[in-house]
Backbone as CSV, one residue per row, in Angstrom:
resi,resn,N_x,N_y,N_z,CA_x,CA_y,CA_z,C_x,C_y,C_z
1,UNK,25.113,-28.576,65.812,25.408,-29.919,65.338,24.776,-30.114,63.967
2,UNK,25.446,-30.839,63.091,24.901,-31.171,61.780,24.522,-32.644,61.800
3,UNK,23.250,-32.919,61.550,22.786,-34.310,61.512,22.755,-34.771,60.071
4,UNK,23.401,-35.913,59.798,23.526,-36.394,58.423,22.762,-37.683,58.150
5,UNK,22.349,-38.377,59.203,21.610,-39.633,59.012,20.756,-39.916,60.236
6,UNK,19.555,-40.413,59.979,18.691,-40.943,61.022,18.066,-42.212,60.470
7,UNK,18.183,-43.308,61.211,17.582,-44.547,60.752,17.878,-45.696,61.691
8,UNK,17.326,-46.841,61.369,17.445,-48.028,62.209,18.551,-48.976,61.758
9,UNK,19.262,-48.635,60.691,20.308,-49.488,60.159,21.636,-49.178,60.859
10,UNK,21.979,-49.990,61.854,23.190,-49.731,62.645,24.455,-49.854,61.804
11,UNK,24.514,-50.829,60.911,25.699,-51.016,60.079,25.944,-49.779,59.224
12,UNK,24.896,-49.259,58.605,25.049,-48.066,57.779,25.511,-46.882,58.625
13,UNK,24.924,-46.712,59.793,25.277,-45.585,60.666,26.752,-45.642,61.061
14,UNK,27.213,-46.805,61.493,28.607,-46.930,61.919,29.577,-46.856,60.744
15,UNK,29.196,-47.413,59.592,30.037,-47.298,58.401,30.134,-45.843,57.943
16,UNK,29.019,-45.118,58.011,29.015,-43.706,57.635,29.905,-42.901,58.572
17,UNK,29.803,-43.144,59.863,30.651,-42.443,60.822,32.134,-42.704,60.525
18,UNK,32.482,-43.949,60.264,33.862,-44.305,59.951,34.342,-43.589,58.688
19,UNK,33.512,-43.592,57.652,33.880,-42.945,56.388,34.054,-41.441,56.566
20,UNK,33.167,-40.812,57.316,33.265,-39.371,57.538,34.512,-39.019,58.350
21,UNK,34.833,-39.852,59.346,36.047,-39.604,60.127,37.288,-39.730,59.258
22,UNK,37.319,-40.731,58.371,38.454,-40.899,57.463,38.578,-39.718,56.507
23,UNK,37.430,-39.085,56.214,37.413,-37.957,55.285,37.691,-36.629,55.989
24,UNK,38.013,-36.681,57.291,38.413,-35.476,57.994,37.394,-34.896,58.952
25,UNK,36.209,-35.468,59.006,35.182,-34.990,59.935,35.341,-35.743,61.257
26,UNK,36.350,-35.344,62.008,36.748,-36.092,63.202,35.758,-35.984,64.355
27,UNK,34.909,-34.982,64.349,33.939,-34.801,65.439,32.618,-35.509,65.147
28,UNK,32.668,-36.583,64.368,31.462,-37.339,64.023,31.120,-38.295,65.149
29,UNK,29.839,-38.302,65.539,29.410,-39.176,66.628,28.019,-39.730,66.333
30,UNK,27.660,-40.765,67.065,26.360,-41.414,66.888,25.569,-41.296,68.177
31,UNK,24.326,-40.912,68.031,23.377,-40.871,69.150,22.409,-42.026,68.946
32,UNK,22.237,-42.861,69.959,21.326,-44.002,69.874,20.131,-43.754,70.781
33,UNK,18.936,-43.932,70.230,17.705,-43.752,70.993,16.851,-45.010,70.890
34,UNK,16.402,-45.501,71.993,15.514,-46.666,71.982,14.083,-46.212,71.705
35,UNK,13.455,-46.864,70.726,12.071,-46.568,70.379,11.291,-47.878,70.365
36,UNK,10.003,-47.781,70.132,9.189,-49.005,70.039,9.603,-49.865,68.853
37,UNK,10.165,-49.248,67.822,10.593,-49.978,66.626,11.984,-50.576,66.765
38,UNK,12.731,-50.165,67.772,14.104,-50.622,67.944,15.003,-49.456,68.283
39,UNK,16.270,-49.592,67.972,17.238,-48.533,68.259,17.363,-47.625,67.031
40,UNK,17.132,-46.343,67.258,17.244,-45.344,66.204,18.638,-44.716,66.289
41,UNK,19.337,-44.685,65.171,20.696,-44.160,65.118,20.694,-42.800,64.433
42,UNK,21.366,-41.835,65.058,21.500,-40.493,64.498,22.993,-40.192,64.381
43,UNK,23.440,-39.984,63.152,24.844,-39.657,62.913,24.943,-38.136,62.833
44,UNK,25.799,-37.587,63.698,25.941,-36.136,63.798,27.406,-35.743,63.721
45,UNK,27.631,-34.514,63.266,28.983,-33.984,63.167,29.071,-32.699,63.970
46,UNK,30.036,-32.654,64.856,30.387,-31.439,65.567,29.432,-30.976,66.641
47,UNK,29.954,-30.034,67.400,29.177,-29.282,68.395,29.667,-27.842,68.263
48,UNK,29.101,-27.137,67.308,29.589,-25.810,66.943,28.989,-24.733,67.835
49,UNK,29.812,-23.774,68.220,29.341,-22.675,69.061,28.575,-21.646,68.257
50,UNK,28.918,-21.489,66.993,28.278,-20.501,66.129,27.430,-21.203,65.072
51,UNK,26.215,-20.727,64.881,25.314,-21.328,63.891,25.892,-21.284,62.494
52,UNK,26.519,-20.160,62.136,27.038,-20.026,60.777,28.095,-21.083,60.470
53,UNK,28.849,-21.512,61.485,29.840,-22.562,61.281,29.151,-23.884,60.959
54,UNK,28.097,-24.195,61.690,27.332,-25.428,61.435,26.711,-25.405,60.044
55,UNK,26.154,-24.257,59.644,25.567,-24.164,58.307,26.630,-24.288,57.222
56,UNK,27.822,-23.776,57.469,28.912,-23.904,56.492,29.318,-25.366,56.334
57,UNK,29.392,-26.104,57.439,29.730,-27.533,57.374,28.619,-28.282,56.652
58,UNK,27.363,-27.969,56.965,26.247,-28.622,56.279,26.324,-28.392,54.777
59,UNK,26.584,-27.154,54.367,26.680,-26.848,52.938,27.840,-27.588,52.286
60,UNK,28.962,-27.678,53.000,30.116,-28.412,52.490,29.771,-29.891,52.290
61,UNK,29.078,-30.477,53.260,28.668,-31.884,53.149,27.720,-32.099,51.980
62,UNK,26.772,-31.195,51.799,25.812,-31.326,50.693,26.500,-31.238,49.340
63,UNK,27.512,-30.375,49.228,28.253,-30.269,47.964,29.142,-31.483,47.737
64,UNK,29.770,-31.942,48.799,30.728,-33.043,48.682,30.050,-34.392,48.457
65,UNK,28.879,-34.577,49.055,28.134,-35.837,48.949,26.702,-35.556,48.501
66,UNK,26.511,-35.065,47.275,25.170,-34.630,46.860,24.132,-35.749,46.798
67,UNK,24.547,-36.972,46.571,23.585,-38.072,46.481,23.271,-38.684,47.837
68,UNK,24.212,-38.619,48.779,24.041,-39.317,50.046,23.642,-38.409,51.210
69,UNK,24.170,-37.202,51.244,23.960,-36.349,52.421,23.264,-35.040,52.077
70,UNK,22.471,-35.032,51.013,21.810,-33.803,50.598,20.653,-33.408,51.507
71,UNK,20.278,-34.273,52.438,19.213,-33.926,53.378,19.767,-33.594,54.761
72,UNK,21.067,-33.388,54.867,21.697,-33.015,56.135,21.096,-31.699,56.611
73,UNK,21.015,-31.548,57.922,20.469,-30.311,58.453,21.149,-29.941,59.761
74,UNK,21.030,-28.667,60.114,21.617,-28.146,61.346,20.596,-28.318,62.454
75,UNK,21.088,-28.764,63.596,20.239,-29.069,64.735,20.790,-28.361,65.963
76,UNK,19.939,-27.608,66.644,20.351,-26.972,67.890,20.193,-27.985,69.009
77,UNK,21.296,-28.314,69.665,21.287,-29.261,70.776,21.769,-28.495,72.007
78,UNK,20.829,-28.177,72.887,21.214,-27.446,74.080,21.854,-28.367,75.104
79,UNK,21.347,-29.592,75.217,21.933,-30.616,76.080,21.379,-31.957,75.646
80,UNK,22.061,-33.005,76.011,21.687,-34.363,75.609,21.120,-35.101,76.821
81,UNK,20.068,-35.863,76.576,19.558,-36.770,77.598,20.286,-38.091,77.486
82,UNK,20.570,-38.725,78.586,21.254,-40.027,78.559,20.342,-41.089,79.099
């Protein structure tokens, strides 16, 4: 999975997900975690079987959005807690 945003701003997270989906990143999803500070939003793209595919998507995002998504990173997610 490629994580492109982490923060407490729900509007930004949902707007980013919408924009990425319109731009062709259809596997974009949001993970919400409750913390002492509030709800933390994590915008992620894909669930890739191969690491190299995730790194290629991350590199593509960094080139395409150098000012906004240059801190995107690949995250190994073995399973999600609900």
